[in-house]
Coordinates of C-alpha atoms in Angstrom, one line a residue:
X8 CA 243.8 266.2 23.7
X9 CA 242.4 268.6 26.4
X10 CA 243.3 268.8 29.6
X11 CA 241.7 270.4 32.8
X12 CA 242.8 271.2 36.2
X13 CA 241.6 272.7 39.0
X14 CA 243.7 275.7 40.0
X15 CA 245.0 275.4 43.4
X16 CA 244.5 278.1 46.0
X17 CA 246.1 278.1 49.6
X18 CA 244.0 277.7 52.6
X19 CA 242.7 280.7 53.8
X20 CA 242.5 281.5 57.0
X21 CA 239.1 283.1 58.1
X22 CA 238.8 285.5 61.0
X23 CA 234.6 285.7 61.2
X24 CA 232.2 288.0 62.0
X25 CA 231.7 288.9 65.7
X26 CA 228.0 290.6 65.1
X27 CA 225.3 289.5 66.6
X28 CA 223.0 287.5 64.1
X29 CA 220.0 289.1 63.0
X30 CA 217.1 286.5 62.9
X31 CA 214.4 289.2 61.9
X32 CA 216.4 289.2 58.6
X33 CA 215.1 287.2 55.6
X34 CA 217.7 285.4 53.5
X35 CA 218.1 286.5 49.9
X36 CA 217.5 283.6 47.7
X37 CA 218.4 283.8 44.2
X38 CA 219.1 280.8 41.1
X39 CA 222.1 279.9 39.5
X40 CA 222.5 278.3 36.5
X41 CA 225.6 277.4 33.9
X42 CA 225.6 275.4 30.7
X43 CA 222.1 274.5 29.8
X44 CA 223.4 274.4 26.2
X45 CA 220.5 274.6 24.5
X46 CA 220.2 272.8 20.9
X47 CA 217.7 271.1 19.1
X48 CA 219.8 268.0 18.0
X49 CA 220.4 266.7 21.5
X50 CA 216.4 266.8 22.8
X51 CA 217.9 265.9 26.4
X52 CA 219.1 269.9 26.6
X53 CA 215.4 270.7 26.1
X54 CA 214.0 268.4 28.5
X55 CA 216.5 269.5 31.1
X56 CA 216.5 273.0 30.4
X57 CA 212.2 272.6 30.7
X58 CA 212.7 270.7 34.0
X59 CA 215.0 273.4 35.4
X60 CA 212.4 276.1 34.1
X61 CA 209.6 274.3 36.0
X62 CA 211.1 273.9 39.4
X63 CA 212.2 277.6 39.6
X64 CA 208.8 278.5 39.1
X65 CA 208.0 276.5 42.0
X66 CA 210.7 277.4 44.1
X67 CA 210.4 281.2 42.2
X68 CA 213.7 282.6 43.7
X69 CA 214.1 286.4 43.6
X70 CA 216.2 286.5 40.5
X71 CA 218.3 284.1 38.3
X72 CA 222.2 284.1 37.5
X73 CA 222.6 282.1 34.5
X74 CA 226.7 282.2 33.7
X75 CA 227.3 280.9 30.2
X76 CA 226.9 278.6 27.4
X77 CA 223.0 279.2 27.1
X78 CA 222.8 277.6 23.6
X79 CA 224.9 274.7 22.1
X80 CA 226.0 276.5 18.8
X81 CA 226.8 273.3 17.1
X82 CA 224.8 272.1 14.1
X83 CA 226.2 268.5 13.8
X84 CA 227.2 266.2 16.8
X85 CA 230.2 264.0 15.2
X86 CA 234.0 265.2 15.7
X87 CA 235.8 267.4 15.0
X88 CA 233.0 270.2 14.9
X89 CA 232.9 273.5 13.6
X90 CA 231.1 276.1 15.9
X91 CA 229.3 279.3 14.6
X92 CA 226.1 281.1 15.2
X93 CA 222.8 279.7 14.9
X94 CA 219.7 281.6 15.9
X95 CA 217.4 279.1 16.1
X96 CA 219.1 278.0 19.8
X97 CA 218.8 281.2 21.2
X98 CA 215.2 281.1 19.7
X99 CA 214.6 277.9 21.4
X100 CA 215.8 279.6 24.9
X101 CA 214.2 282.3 24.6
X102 CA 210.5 280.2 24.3
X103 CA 211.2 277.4 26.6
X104 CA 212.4 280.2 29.1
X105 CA 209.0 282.1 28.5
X106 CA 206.9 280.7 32.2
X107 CA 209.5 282.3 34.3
X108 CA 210.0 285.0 32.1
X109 CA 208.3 287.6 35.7
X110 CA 211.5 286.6 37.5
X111 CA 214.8 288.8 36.2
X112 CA 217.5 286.8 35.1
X113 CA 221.0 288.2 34.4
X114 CA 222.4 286.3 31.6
X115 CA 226.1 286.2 30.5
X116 CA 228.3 284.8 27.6
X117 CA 229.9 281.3 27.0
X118 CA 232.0 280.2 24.9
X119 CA 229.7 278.4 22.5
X120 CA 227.3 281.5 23.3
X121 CA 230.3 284.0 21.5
X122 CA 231.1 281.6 18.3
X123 CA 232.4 283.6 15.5
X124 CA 230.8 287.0 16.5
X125 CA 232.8 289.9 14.5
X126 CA 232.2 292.6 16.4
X127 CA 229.9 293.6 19.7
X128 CA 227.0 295.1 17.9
X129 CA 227.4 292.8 15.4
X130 CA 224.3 291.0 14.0
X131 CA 225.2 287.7 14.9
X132 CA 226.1 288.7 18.5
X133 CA 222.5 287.0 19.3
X134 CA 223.1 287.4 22.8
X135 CA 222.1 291.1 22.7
X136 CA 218.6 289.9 20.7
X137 CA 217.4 286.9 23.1
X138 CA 218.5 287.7 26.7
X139 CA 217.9 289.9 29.4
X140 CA 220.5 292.3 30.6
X141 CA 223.3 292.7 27.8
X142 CA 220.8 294.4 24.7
X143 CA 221.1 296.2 22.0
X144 CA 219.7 298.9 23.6
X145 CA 221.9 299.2 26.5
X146 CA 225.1 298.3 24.9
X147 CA 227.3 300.8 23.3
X148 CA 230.5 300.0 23.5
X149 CA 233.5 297.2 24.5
X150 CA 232.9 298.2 28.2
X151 CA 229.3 298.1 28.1
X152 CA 229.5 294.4 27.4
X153 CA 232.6 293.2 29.1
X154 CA 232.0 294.8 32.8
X155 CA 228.6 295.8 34.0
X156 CA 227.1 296.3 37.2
X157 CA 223.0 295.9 37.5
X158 CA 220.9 295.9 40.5
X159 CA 218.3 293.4 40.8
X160 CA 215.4 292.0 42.2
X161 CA 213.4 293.4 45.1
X162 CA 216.4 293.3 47.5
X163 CA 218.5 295.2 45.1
X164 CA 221.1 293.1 44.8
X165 CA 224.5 294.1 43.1
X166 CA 225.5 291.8 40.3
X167 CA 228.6 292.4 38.2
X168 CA 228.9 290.4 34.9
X169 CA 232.0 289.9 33.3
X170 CA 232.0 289.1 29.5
X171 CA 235.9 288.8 28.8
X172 CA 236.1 288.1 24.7
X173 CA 237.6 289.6 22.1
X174 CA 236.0 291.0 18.8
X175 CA 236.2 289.3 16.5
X176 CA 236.1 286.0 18.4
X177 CA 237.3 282.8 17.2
X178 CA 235.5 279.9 16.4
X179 CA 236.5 276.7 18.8
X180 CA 238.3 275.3 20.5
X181 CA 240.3 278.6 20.7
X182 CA 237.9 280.5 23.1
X183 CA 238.2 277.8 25.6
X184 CA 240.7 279.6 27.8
X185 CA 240.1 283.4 28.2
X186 CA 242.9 286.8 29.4
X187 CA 241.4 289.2 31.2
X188 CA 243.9 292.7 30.7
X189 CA 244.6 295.2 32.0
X190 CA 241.5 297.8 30.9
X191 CA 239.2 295.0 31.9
X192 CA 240.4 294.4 35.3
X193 CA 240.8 298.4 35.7
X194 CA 236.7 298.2 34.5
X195 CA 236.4 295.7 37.6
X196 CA 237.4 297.6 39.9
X197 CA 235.8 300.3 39.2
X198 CA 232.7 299.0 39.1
X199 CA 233.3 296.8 42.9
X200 CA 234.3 300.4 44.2
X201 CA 230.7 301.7 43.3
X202 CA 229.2 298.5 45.4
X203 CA 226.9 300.5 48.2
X204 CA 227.4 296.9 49.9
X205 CA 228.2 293.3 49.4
X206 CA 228.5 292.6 45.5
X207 CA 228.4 289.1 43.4
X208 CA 230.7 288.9 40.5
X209 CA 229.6 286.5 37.7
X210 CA 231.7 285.2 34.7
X211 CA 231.4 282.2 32.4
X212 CA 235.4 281.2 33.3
X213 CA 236.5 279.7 36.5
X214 CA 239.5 281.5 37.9
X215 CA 241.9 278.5 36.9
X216 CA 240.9 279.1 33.0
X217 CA 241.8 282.7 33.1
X218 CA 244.7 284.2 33.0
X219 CA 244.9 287.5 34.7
X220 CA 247.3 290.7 33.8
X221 CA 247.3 293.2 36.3
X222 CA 245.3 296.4 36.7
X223 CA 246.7 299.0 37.1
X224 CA 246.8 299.5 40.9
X225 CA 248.5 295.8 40.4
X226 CA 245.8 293.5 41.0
X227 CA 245.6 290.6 39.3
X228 CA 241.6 288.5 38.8
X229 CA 242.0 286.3 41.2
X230 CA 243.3 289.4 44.2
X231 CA 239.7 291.4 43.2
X232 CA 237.2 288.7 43.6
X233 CA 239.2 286.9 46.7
X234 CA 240.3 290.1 48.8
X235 CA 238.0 293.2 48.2
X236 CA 235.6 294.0 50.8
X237 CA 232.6 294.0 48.5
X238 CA 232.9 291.2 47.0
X239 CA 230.2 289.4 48.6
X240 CA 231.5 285.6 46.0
X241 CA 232.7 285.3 42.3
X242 CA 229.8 282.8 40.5
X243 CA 231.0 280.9 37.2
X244 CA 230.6 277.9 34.8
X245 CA 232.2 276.2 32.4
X246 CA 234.2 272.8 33.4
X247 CA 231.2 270.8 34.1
X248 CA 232.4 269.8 37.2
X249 CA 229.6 267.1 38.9
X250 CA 228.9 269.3 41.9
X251 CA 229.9 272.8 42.9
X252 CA 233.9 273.4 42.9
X253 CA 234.3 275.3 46.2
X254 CA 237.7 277.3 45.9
X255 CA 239.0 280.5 48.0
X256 CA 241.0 282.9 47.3
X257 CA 243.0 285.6 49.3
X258 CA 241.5 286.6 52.5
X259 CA 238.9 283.9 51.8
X260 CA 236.8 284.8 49.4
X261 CA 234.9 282.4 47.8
X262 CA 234.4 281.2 44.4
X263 CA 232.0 278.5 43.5
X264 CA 231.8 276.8 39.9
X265 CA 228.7 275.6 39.1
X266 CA 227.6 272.0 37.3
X267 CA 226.4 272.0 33.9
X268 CA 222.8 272.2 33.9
X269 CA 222.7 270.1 30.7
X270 CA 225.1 267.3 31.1
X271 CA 224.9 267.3 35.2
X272 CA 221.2 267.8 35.9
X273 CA 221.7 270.3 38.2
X274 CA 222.0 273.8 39.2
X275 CA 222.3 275.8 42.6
X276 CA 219.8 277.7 44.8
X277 CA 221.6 280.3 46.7
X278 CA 220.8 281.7 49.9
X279 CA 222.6 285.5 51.7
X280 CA 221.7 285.3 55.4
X281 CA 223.4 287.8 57.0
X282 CA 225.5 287.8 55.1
X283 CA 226.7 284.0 55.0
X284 CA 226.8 282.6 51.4
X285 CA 225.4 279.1 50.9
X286 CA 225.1 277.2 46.9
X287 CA 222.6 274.8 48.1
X288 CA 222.5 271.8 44.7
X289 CA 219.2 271.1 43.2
X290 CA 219.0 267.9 41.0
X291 CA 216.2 268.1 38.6
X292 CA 216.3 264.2 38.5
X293 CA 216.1 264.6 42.6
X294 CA 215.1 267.9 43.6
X295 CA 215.4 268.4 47.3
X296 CA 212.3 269.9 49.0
X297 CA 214.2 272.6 50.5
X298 CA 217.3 274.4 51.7
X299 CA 219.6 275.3 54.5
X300 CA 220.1 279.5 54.6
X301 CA 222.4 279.0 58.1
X302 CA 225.0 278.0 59.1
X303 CA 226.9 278.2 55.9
X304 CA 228.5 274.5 54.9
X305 CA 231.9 274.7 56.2
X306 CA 234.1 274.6 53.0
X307 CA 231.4 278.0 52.0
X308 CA 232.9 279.6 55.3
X309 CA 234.0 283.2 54.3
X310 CA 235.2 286.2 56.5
X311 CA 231.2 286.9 56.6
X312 CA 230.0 283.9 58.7
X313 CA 228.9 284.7 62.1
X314 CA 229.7 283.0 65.2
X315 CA 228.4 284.6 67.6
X316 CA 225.4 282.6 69.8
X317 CA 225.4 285.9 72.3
X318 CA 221.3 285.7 71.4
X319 CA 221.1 281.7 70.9

C-alpha cells in the first residue's frame, strides 16, 4: 500500500515589489505539461495527449515544459506490473507530438520514462533518442543529464532541468521517491548562479517526494528553489494531483505541481508579466478561451508581484 502526502510548508510571508508596473511589457507565455503517459494499450493516453497537441497549436505558446512520465512503459495493464523499456511509446510520442514539433519543448525524465536504464548513454536510455533537449549529442556525462541549464524561446528564457536518477535505475515501484545529494544540489547551484535573470527550475518530483542532502554551502532542495533570488518558480509532476498544488517555500517562492495530462485532462498555460508568475489550467475536455497574465491569483503571490497603482 502507497501512501501520498503533501509536504507542508509554513506560510510565507511576502514583502512585494514596489516598482512601477510596466504595461508596455508583453507577458511571456509558455506550456506546461506532466504525465501524458503515452502507451498504446490505454488509447485514452493517445487521444488526450492528441487533444493537448491540438490546442497548443492553437494557443502556440512560446515554448513547452513538459516535466515527466512522457511514455507509460508498461506492456500489460493487470497488477502487479513489471516496468522496463519499450520504444515503441517513445515512438508513439515522438509522431503524435510531430504538428507542434516548430515550438521548442524542454522535456525531462519520469519515473516510468527511466525504467531499467543501466547507464546514461545507455541504449535503452530512449529519452536521449526521442526528445528534445537531453540527446545523445549533447550529453556526455552524469552532470550533463542531471543539471542543465538551456535558454529558450524568443524571450530567452532560462530553464533548469533536473533529472535526479541513479544509473543503473531500478525497475518500479522503487524509483517512486527520489534523493537529490550533495554533487547534485552543488550542480544546482551552480547553474542558478549563472542565471543573467529570473530562472525556472523543472523536475519530475514535487519537493515533498524528495529528499534533500545538503550542498555544500548547506543548502538543502527545498532552501534553492524557495529562497534564491533567481529562482523565478520550481515546475514539477508526478502525484496526479486534480489541479495545480500551489506550495511555497522560504522567502516565498513558489512551487506548482502540475495535473497529469493523461489521467486529469489538463495541463497549465503560464504567463511572466513583470515578473508575476501565473499557472493558468486548461482542460482539454473544457478548454477556457483565454487567460489572466495580471494580477497573479493570490495563493501564486511571490516576492515578485507588484502593487504599486502609482500609474493606474
Amino acid at each position: 500500500v502507497g501512501l501520498l502526502w503533501s509536504k507542508k510548508t509554513p506560510v510565507s510571508t511576502i514583502h512585494s515589489s514596489s516598482k512601477v508596473f510596466n504595461k508596455l511589457s508583453d507577458p511571456l507565455i509558455f506550456a506546461h505539461l506532466s504525465d501524458i503517459h503515452v502507451n498504446d494499450m490505454n488509447p485514452d493516453s493517445i487521444n488526450s495527449f492528441q487533444t493537448n497537441v491540438q490546442l497548443l497549436e492553437k494557443i502556440s505558446p512560446e515554448f513547452i515544459l513538459l516535466t515527466g512520465d512522457i511514455v507509460d512503459n508498461y506492456d500489460y495493464n493487470s497488477f502487479p506490473r513489471y516496468g522496463d523499456q519499450f520504444e515503441k511509446y517513445w515512438q508513439l510520442y515522438q509522431h503524435y507530438l510531430s504538428p507542434i514539433s516548430h515550438i521548442p519543448i524542454i522535456e525531462i525524465g519520469g519515473n516510468h520514462d527511466m525504467f531499467g536504464v543501466k547507464a546514461v548513454n545507455s541504449p535503452h536510455n530512449f529519452i536521449l533518442d526521442y526528445t528534445h533537449s537531453s540527446t545523445r549529442q549533447n550529453t556526455n556525462n552524469l552532470k550533463d543529464f542531471t543539471v542543465r541549464s538551456f535558454q529558450v524561446g524568443q524571450s530567452n528564457t532560462t530553464v533548469i532541468t533536473m533529472n535526479p536518477f541513479y544509473f543503473p535505475t531500478a525497475h518500479p515501484p522503487l524509483l517512486f521517491f527520489t534523493t537529490v545529494t550533495t554533487q547534485m544540489l552543488d550542480w544546482l547551484e551552480e547553474e542558478v548562479s549563472k542565471c543573467q535573470s529570473k530562472c525556472i527550475v523543472i523536475s519530475h518530483y514535487p519537493s515533498s517526494m524528495t529528499h534533500s542532502h545538503n550542498s555544500s554551502k548547506g543548502f538543502k532542495f527545498e532552501d534553492i528553489i524557495g529562497a534564491h533570488k533567481s529562482v523565478l518558480a520550481f515546475l514539477s509532476g508526478h502525484t496526479h494531483p486534480t489541479n495545480p498544488t500551489i506550495l511555497h517555500h522560504g522567502q516565498g517562492g513558489l512551487e506548482i505541481v502540475g495535473p497529469a495530462g493523461y489521467q486529469r485532462s489538463k495541463f497549465g498555460i503560464v504567463t511572466v508579466d513583470n515578473e508575476a508568475f501565473s499557472w493558468s489550467t486548461i482542460d482539454n475536455q473544457s478548454p477556457a478561451k483565454g487567460v489572466i497574465s495580471y494580477p497573479a491569483p493570490y495563493e501564486q503571490l511571490t516576492p515578485n508581484t507588484i502593487f504599486n497603482d502609482i500609474t493606474n
